[in-house]
Coordinates of C-alpha atoms in Angstrom, one line a residue:
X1 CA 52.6 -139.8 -57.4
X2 CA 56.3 -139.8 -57.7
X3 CA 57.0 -142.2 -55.0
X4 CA 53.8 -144.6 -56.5
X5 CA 55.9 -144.4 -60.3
X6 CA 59.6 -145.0 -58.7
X7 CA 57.9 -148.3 -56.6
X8 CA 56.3 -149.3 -59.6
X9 CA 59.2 -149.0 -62.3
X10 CA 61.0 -151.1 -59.3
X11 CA 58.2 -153.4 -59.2
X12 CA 58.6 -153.9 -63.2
X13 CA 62.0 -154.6 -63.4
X14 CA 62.4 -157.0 -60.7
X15 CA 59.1 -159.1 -61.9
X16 CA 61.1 -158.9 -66.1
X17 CA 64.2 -159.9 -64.3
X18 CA 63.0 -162.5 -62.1
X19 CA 61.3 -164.2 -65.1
X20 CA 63.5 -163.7 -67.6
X21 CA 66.8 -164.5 -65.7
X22 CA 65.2 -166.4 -63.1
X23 CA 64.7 -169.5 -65.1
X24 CA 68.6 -169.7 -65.5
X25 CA 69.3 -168.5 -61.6
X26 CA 66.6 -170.9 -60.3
X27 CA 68.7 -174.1 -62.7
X28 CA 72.0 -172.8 -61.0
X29 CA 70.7 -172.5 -57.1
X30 CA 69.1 -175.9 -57.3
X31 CA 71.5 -177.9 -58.5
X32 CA 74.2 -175.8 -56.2
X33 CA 71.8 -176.9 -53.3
X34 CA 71.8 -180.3 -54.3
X35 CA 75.8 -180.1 -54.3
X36 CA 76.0 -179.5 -50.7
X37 CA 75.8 -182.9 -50.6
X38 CA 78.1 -183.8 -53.5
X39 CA 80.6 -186.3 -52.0
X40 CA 77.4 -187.7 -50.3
X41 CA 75.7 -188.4 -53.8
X42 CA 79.2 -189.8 -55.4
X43 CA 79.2 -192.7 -52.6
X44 CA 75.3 -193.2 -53.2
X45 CA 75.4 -193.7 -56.8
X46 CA 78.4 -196.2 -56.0
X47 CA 77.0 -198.5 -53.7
X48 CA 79.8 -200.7 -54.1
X49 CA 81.6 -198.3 -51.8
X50 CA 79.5 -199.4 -48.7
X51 CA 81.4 -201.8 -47.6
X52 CA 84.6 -199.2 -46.8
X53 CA 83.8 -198.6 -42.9
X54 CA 86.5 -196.8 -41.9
X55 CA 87.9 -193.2 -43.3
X56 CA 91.9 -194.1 -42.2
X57 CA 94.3 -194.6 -44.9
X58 CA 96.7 -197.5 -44.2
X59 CA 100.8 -197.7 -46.1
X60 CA 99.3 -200.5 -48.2
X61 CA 96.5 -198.7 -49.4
X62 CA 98.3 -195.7 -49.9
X63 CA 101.0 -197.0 -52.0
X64 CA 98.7 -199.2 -54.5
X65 CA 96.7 -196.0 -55.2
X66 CA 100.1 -193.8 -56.1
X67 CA 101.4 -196.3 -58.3
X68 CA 97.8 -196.4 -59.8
X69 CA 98.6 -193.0 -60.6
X70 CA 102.2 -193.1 -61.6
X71 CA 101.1 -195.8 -64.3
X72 CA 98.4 -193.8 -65.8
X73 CA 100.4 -190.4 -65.5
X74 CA 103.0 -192.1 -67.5
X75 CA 100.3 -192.8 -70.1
X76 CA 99.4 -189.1 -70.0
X77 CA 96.4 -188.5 -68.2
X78 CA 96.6 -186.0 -65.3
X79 CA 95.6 -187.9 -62.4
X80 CA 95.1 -187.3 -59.0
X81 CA 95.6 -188.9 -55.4
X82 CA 92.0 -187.8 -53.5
X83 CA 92.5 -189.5 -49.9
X84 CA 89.0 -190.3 -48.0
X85 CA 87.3 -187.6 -45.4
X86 CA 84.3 -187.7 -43.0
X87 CA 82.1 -187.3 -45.6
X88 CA 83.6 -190.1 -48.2
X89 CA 85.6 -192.6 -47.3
X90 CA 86.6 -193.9 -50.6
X91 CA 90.5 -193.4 -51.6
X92 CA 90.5 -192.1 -55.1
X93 CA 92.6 -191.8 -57.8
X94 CA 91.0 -189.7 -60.5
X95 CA 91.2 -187.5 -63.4
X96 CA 89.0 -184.3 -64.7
X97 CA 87.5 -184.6 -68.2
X98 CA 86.2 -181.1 -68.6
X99 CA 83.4 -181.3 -66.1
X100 CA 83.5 -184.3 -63.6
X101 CA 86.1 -185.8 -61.3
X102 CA 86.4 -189.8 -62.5
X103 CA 88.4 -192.7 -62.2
X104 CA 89.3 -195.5 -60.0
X105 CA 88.5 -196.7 -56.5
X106 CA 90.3 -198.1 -53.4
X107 CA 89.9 -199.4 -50.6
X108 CA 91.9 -197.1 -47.8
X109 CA 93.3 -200.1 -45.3
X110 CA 93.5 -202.8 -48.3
X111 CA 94.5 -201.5 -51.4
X112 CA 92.0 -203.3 -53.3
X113 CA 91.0 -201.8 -56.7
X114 CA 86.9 -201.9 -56.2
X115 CA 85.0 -202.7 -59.1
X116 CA 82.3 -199.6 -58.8
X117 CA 80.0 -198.6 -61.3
X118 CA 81.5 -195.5 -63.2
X119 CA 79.3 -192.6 -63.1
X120 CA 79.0 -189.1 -62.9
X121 CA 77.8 -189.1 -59.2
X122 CA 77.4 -185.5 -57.2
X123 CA 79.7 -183.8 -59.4
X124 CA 77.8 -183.6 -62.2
X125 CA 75.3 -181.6 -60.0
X126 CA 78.1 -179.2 -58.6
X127 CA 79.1 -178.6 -63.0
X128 CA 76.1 -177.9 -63.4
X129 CA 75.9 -175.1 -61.0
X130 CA 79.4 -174.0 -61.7
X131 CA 79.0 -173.7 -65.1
X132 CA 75.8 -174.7 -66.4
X133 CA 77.5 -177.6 -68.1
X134 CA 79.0 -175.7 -70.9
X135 CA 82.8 -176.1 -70.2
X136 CA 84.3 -173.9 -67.6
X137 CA 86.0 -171.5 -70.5
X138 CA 82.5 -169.7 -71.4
X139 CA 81.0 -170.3 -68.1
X140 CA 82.7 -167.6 -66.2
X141 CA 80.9 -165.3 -68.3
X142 CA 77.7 -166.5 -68.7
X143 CA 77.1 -167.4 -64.8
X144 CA 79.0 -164.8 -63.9
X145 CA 76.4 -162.2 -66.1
X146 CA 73.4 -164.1 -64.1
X147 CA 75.0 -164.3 -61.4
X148 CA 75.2 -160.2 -61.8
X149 CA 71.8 -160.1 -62.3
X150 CA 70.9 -162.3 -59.4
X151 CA 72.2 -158.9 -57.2
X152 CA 70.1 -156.4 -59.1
X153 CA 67.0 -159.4 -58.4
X154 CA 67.6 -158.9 -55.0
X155 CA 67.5 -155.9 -54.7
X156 CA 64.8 -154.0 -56.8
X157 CA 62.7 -157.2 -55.0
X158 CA 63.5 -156.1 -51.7
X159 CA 62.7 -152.3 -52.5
X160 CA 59.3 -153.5 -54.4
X161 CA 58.1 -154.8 -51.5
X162 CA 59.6 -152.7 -48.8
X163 CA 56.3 -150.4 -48.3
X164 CA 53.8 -153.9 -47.9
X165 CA 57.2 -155.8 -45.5
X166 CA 55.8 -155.6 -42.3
X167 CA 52.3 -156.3 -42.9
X168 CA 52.9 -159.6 -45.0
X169 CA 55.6 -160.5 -43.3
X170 CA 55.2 -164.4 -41.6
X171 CA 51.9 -164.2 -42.7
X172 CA 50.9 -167.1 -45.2
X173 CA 47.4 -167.2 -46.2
X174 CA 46.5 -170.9 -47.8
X175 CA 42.8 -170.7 -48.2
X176 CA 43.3 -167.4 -50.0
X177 CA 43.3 -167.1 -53.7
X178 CA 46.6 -168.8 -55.1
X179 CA 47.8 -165.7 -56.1
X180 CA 47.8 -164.6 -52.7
X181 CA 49.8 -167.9 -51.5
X182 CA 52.2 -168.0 -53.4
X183 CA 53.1 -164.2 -52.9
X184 CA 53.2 -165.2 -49.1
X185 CA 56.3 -168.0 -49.7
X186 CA 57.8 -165.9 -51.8
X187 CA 58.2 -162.8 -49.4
X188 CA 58.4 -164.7 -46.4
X189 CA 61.4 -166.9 -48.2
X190 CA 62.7 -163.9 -49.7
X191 CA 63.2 -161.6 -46.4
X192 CA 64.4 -164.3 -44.6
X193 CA 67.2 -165.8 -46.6
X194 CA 68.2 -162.5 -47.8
X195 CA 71.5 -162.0 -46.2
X196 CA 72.1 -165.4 -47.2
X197 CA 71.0 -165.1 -50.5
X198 CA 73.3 -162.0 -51.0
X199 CA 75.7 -163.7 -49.8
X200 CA 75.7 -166.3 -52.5
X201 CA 75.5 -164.3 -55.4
X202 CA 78.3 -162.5 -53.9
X203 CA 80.4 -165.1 -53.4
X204 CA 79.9 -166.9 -56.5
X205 CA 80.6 -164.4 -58.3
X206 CA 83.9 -164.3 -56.3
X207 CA 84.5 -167.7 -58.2
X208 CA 84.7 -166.2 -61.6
X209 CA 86.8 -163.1 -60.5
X210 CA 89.5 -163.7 -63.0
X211 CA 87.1 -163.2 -65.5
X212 CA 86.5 -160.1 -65.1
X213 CA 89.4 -158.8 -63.0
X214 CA 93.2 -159.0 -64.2
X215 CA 94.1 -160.7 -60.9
X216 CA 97.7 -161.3 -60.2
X217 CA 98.2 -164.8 -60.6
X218 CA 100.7 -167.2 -58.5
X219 CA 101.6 -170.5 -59.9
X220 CA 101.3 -172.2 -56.5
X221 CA 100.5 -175.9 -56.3
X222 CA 97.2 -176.8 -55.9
X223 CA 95.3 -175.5 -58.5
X224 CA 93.8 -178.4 -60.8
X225 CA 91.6 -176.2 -63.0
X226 CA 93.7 -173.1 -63.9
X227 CA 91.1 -171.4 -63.3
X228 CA 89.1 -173.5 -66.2
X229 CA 91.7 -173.2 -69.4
X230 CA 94.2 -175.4 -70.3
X231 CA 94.1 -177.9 -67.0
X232 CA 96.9 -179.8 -69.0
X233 CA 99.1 -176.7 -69.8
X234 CA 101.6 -177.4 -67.3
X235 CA 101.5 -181.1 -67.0
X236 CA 104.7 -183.2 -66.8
X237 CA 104.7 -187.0 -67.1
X238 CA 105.9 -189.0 -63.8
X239 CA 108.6 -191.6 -64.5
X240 CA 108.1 -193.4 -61.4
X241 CA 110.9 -193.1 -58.5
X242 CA 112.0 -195.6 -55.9
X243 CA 109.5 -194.9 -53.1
X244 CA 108.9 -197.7 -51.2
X245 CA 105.6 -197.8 -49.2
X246 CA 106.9 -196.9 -45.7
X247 CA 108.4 -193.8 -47.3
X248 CA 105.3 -192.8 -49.2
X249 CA 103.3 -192.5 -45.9
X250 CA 106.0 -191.2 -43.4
X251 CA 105.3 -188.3 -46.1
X252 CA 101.8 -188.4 -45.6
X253 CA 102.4 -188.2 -42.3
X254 CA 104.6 -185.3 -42.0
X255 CA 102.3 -183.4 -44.6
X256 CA 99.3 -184.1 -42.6
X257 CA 101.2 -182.8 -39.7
X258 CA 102.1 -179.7 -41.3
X259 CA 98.7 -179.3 -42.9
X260 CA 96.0 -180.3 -40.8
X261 CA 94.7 -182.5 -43.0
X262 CA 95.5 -183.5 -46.8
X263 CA 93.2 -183.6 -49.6
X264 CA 95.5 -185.2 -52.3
X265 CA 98.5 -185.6 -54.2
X266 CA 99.1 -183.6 -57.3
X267 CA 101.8 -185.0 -60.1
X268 CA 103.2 -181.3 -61.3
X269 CA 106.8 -182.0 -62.2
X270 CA 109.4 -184.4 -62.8
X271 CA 110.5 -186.1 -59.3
X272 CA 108.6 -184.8 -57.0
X273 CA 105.1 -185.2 -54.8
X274 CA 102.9 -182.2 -54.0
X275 CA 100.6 -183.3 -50.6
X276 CA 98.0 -180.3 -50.5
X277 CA 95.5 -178.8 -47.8
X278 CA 91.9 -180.2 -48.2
X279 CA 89.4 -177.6 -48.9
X280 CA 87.4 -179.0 -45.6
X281 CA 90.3 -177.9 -43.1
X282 CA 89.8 -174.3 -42.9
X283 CA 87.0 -171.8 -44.0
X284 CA 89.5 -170.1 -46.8
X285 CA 90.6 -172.6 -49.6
X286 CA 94.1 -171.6 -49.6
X287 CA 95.3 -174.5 -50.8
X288 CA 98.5 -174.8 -48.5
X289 CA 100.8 -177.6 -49.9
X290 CA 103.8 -179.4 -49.2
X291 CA 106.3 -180.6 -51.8
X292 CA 108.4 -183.6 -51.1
X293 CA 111.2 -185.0 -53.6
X294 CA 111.1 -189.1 -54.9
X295 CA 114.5 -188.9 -53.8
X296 CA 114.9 -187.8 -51.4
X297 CA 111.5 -188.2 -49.4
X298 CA 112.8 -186.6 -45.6
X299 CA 113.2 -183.1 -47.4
X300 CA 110.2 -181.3 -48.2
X301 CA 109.0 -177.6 -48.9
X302 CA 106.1 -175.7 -47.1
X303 CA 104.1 -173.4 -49.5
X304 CA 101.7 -171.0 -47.5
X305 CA 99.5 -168.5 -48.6
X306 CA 100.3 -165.2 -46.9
X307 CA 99.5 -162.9 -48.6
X308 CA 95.9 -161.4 -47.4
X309 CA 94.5 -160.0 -50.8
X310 CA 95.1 -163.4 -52.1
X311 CA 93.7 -164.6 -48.3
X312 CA 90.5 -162.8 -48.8
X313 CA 88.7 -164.0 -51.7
X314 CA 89.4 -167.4 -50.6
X315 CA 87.9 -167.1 -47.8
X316 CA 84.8 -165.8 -49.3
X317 CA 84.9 -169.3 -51.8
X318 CA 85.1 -171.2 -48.6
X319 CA 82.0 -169.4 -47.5
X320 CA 80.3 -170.2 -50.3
X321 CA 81.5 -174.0 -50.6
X322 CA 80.2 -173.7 -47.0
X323 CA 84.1 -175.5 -45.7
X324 CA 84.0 -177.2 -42.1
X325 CA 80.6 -177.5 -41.8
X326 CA 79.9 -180.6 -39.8
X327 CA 76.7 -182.6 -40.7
X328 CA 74.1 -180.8 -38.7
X329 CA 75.5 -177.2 -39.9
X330 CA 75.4 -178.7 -43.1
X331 CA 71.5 -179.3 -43.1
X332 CA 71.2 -175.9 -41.7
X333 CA 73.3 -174.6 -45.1
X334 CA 71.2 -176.8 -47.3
X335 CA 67.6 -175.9 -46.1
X336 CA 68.6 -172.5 -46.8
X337 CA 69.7 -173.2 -50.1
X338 CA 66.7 -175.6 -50.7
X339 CA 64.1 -172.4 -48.9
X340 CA 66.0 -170.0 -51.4
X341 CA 65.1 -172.4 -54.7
X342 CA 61.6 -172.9 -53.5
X343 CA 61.2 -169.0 -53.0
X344 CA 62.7 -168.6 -56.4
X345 CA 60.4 -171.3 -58.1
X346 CA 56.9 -169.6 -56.1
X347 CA 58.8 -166.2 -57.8
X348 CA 58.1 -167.6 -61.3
X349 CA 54.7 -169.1 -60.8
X350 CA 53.6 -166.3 -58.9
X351 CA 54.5 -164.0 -62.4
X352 CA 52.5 -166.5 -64.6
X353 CA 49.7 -166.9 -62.4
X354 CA 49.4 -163.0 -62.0
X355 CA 49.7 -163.0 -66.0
X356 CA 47.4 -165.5 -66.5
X357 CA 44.4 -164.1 -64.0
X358 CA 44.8 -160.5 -65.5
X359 CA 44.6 -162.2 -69.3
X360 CA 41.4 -164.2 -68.6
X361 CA 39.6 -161.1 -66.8
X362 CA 40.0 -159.8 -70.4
X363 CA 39.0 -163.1 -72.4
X364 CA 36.1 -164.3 -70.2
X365 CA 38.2 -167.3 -68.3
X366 CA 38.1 -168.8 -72.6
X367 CA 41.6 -171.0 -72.6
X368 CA 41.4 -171.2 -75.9
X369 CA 41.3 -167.2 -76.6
X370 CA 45.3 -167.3 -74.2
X371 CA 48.0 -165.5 -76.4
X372 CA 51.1 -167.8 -77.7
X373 CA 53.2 -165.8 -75.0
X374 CA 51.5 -166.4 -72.2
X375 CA 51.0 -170.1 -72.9
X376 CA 54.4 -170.1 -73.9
X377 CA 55.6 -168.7 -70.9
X378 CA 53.3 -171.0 -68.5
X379 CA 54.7 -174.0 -69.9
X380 CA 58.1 -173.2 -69.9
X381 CA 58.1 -172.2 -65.8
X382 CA 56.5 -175.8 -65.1
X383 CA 59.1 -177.5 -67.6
X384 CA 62.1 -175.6 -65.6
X385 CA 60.6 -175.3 -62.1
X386 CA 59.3 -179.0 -61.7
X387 CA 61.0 -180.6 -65.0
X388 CA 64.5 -180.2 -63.6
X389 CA 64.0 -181.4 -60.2
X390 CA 62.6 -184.5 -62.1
X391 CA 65.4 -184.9 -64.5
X392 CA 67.5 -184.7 -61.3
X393 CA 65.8 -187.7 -59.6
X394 CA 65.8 -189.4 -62.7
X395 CA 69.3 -189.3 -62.8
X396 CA 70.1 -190.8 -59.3
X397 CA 67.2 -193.8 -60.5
X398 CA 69.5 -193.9 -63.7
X399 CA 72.5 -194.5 -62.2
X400 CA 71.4 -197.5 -59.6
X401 CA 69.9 -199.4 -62.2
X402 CA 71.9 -199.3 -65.4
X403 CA 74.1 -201.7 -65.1
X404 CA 77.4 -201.3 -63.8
X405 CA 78.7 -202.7 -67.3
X406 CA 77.3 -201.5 -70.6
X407 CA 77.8 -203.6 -73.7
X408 CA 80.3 -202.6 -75.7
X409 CA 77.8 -201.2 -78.7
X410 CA 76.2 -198.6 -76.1
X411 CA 78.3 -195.1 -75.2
X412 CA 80.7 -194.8 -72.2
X413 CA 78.1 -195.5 -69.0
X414 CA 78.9 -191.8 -67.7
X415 CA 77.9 -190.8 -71.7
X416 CA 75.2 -192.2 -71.2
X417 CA 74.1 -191.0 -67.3
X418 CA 74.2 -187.7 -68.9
X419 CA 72.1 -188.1 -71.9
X420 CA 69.5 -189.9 -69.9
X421 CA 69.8 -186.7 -68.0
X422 CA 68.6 -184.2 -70.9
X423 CA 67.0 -186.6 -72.5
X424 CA 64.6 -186.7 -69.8
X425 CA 64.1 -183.5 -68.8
X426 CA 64.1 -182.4 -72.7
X427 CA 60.7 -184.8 -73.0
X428 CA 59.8 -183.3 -69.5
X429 CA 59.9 -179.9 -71.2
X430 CA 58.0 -181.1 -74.1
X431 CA 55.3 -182.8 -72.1
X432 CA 54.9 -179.7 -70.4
X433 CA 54.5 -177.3 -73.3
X434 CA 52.4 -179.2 -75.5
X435 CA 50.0 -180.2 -72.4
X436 CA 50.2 -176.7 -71.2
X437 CA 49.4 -175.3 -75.0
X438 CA 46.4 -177.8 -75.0
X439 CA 45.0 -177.8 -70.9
X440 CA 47.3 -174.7 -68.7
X441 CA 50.1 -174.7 -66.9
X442 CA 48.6 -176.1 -63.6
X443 CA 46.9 -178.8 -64.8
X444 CA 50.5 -179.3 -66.4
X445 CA 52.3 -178.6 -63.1
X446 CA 50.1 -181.0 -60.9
X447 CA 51.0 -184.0 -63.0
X448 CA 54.7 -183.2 -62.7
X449 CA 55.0 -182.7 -58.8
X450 CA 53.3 -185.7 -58.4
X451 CA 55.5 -187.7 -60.5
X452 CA 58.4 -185.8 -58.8
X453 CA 57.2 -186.4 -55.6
X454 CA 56.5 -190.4 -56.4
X455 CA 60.2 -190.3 -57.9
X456 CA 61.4 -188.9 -54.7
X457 CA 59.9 -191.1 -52.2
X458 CA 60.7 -193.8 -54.0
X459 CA 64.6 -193.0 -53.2
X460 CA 64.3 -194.7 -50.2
X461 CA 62.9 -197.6 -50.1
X462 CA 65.4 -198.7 -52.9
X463 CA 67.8 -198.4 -50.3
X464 CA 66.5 -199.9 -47.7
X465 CA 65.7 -203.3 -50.1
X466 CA 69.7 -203.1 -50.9
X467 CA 71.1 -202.5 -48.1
X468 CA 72.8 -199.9 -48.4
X469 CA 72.2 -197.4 -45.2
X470 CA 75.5 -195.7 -43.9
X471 CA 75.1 -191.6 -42.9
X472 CA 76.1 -190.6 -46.7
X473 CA 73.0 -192.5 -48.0
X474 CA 70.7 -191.3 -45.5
X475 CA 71.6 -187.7 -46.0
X476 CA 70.7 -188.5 -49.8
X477 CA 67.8 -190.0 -48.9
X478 CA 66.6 -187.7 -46.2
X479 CA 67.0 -185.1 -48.7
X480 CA 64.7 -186.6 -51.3
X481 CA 62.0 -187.0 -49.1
X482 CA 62.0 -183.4 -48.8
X483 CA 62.1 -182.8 -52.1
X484 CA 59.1 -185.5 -52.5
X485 CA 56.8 -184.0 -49.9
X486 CA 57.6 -180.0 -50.8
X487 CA 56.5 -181.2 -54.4
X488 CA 53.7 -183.1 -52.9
X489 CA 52.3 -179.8 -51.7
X490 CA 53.1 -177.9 -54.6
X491 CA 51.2 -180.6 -56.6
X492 CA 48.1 -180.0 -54.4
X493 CA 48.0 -176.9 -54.4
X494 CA 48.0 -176.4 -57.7
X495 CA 44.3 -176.4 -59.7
X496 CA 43.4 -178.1 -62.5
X497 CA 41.8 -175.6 -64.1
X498 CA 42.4 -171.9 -65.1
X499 CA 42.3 -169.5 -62.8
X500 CA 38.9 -167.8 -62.3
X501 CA 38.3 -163.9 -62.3
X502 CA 35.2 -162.3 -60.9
X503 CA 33.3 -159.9 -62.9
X504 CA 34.0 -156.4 -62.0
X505 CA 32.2 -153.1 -62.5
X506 CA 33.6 -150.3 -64.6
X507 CA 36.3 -148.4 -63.4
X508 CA 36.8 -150.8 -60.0
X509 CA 39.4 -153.1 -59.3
X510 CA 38.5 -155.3 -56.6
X511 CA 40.8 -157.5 -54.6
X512 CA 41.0 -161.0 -55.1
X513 CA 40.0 -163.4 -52.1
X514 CA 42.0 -162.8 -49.5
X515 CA 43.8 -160.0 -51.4
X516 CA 45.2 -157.0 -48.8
X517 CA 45.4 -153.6 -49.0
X518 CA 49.1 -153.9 -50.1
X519 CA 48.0 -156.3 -53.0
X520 CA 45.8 -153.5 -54.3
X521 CA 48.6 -150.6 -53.5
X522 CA 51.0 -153.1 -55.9
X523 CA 48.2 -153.8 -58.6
X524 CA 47.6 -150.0 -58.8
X525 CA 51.5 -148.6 -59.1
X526 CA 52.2 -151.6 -61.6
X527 CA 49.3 -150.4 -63.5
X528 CA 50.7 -147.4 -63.7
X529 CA 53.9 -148.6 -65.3
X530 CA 52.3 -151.0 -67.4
X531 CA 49.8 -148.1 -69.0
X532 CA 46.7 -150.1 -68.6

């Protein structure tokens, strides 16, 4: 009785946690799965950048992008010099505005200024994740709370189903009552990604340690957020120098020597050039940098990070960022990711569909007889589960066909990616409350995979009409047809009705078709905690 009323209070919590907090954690891990593929998604939603075919950076190209950025560093905005990788082979130069990385474009041999559309591209999706598009000074609190929670989700769902693990375990039952499926995905999604899903809470907390932690901090170059407060704090205009172009890339030369490989130049003080690691050479994000003076460009200084308790938690944000991964390991990282959203979205329906069938036993299957709440409830997990997905197609469909140049009466074109953003999942959410108030949640949810999945597949052929078909755009568009045909299923699946309960006799609580012994163990103890 004991051990029935300890499972059951675990049961409780993790099914008020996963609902209650799993609306936010679901919003963070799938737009942190569709930043795995960040840089990928800046190049797609500037297709003007497809006709760079080559990552190397030449002297010429180099030097027009740093005095780019000595011109608009003089005006004072903190720019940076991002140079091209595997992934993107754009060379940037680019400032942050509080959430995104923006600015101008050139060509790496060339030096040619590109006229691309301005946009939010991938980043948007990796603020979003971050820090739930709030501004990175509250966000460390408020993700890192859910991302607290995320832990205590874990576990209390790993000890609620511990005594039924083996007997559901790769076992997915699709004829069986819907109940009963989506309970399947979501254990079998659950066990299996569960180191990996530790492992990201973990290490996203890890992000946000200085929130919580008085770290000891070390003004070493590198770091373009200070942590998220005051990114202009320390910020000293550059007044030019008398670098010539040969100069300018025998630095980048000996820097890349030194480092591996750089990921840009930083402006920090008066006369002098910070070349710094990319994030992509090495697992940890150390940040290793080498500082060279306008004057004298053969002397340099090598900053390393050596000390190991600064080592270690940069390692784990490597981890997380999932650093080096080449493009098949990086698929491998993003169906994870994606497998952990899906088993987090079957999470939530499975709690309103469980709801839902208990509630009509008791009203005779009469829609009309639902409680607010549980309406309420139903439409919000369709608006959030399948309406942010949609807003997230949306937005690439936004950005490829607004036009690269607004008139001048409209809002900056990034201002106005955004708003199209939450504007359209906002009248997603709508839809799906006021349809779900008036006809359920799945009737509710069908429409909206279906329109996710047409939104999805349609990705690609837009791409293959343009064009525009390098590796970056078909990792985008490979990804969307996954997204399409996973929301195809759901869509499917789902009925257009209410869910039906059988009649019962007094004092019995049948299973439901294709309900198992463990389904009734779990009905019973929850029971119990419940009081009915």
């Amino acid at each position: 009785m004991v051990k029935t009323y300890f499972l059951g209070t675990f049961q409780w919590l993790h099914s008020w946690v996963g609902f209650y907090c799993g609306l936010i954690l679901y919003c963070m891990a799938l737009t942190g799965t569709l930043a795995i593929y960040s840089q990928e998604l800046n190049d797609w939603m500037q297709p003007e950048v497809a006709q760079i075919r080559s990552p190397e950076v030449s002297s010429m190209g180099l030097y027009a992008a740093y005095q780019q950025a000595v011109a608009l560093n003089q005006k004072g905005q903190k720019n940076i010099v991002l140079f091209p990788t595997q992934r993107s082979w754009p060379l940037r130069v680019e400032h942050f505005n509080g959430h995104v990385f923006t600015g101008l474009v050139f060509h790496p041999q060339t030096g040619h200024l590109l006229q691309v559309r301005e946009t939010v591209g991938g980043e948007f999706f990796f603020d979003f994740h971050y820090t739930l598009h709030m501004g990175r000074f509250w966000a460390k609190w408020i993700c890192g709370f859910f991302g607290l929670w995320f832990i205590v989700l874990i576990v209390t769902g790993f000890i609620a189903h511990w005594p039924f693990l083996w007997s559901d375990l790769f076992v997915v039952r699709p004829f069986a009552s819907k109940l009963r499926y989506w309970l399947d995905i979501h254990i079998i999604g659950g066990i299996i990604f569960v180191p990996f899903l530790a492992g990201m809470a973990y290490s996203g907390m890890v992000f946000h340690r200085h929130a919580y932690f008085h770290f000891p901090q070390h003004n070493r170059p590198g770091h373009i957020f200070d942590h998220g407060m005051n990114h202009e704090k320390k910020f000293i205009p550059l007044h030019g120098g008398t670098l010539s172009p040969e100069d300018l890339f025998q630095m980048y030369q000996t820097a890349q020597t030194l480092l591996g490989r750089v990921g840009f130049i930083q402006f920090r003080s008066q006369g002098k050039l910070t070349f710094v690691q990319a994030i992509a050479h090495r697992m940890a994000i150390t940040r290793d940098s080498v500082v060279f003076s306008t004057t004298s460009p053969t002397q340099y200084t090598h900053n390393r990070l050596q000390d190991f308790s600064q080592f270690l938690p940069r390692a784990i944000e490597g981890a997380h960022m999932g650093n080096q991964l080449p493009y098949p390991f990086r698929a491998v990282y993003f169906l994870s990711a994606f497998a952990s959203s899906v088993m987090m979205g079957t999470g939530l329906f499975y709690y309103v569909y469980k709801r839902e069938k208990k509630n009509n036993a008791l009203l005779k299957n009469d829609l009309r007889k639902q409680s607010l709440l549980m309406r309420w409830q139903g439409g919000v997990v369709v608006s959030v589960v399948l309406g942010l997905p949609v807003a997230c197609a949306g937005l690439l469909w936004i950005a490829r066909f607004l036009p690269p140049t607004l008139p001048l009466w409209l809002p900056e074109r990034m201002t106005v990616e955004t708003l199209g953003f939450f504007l359209l999942w906002g009248g997603v959410g709508i839809y799906g409350l006021v349809v779900t108030f008036l006809k359920g949640w799945q009737k509710t949810g069908r429409s909206l995979a279906f329109l996710l999945s047409g939104l999805s597949f349609g990705l690609l052929p837009v791409d293959l009409a343009t064009g525009y078909v390098p590796l970056a755009f078909w990792a985008v568009d490979g990804t969307a047809c996954l997204i399409g045909s996973v929301s195809l299923l759901i869509g499917l699946s789902l009925q257009t009705g209410v869910p039906q309960s059988k009649p019962t006799s007094k004092g019995s609580r049948p299973p439901v078709s294709g309900q198992t012994v463990s389904d009734q163990a779990m009905s019973h103890s929850s029971s119990l905690v419940s009081g009915e």
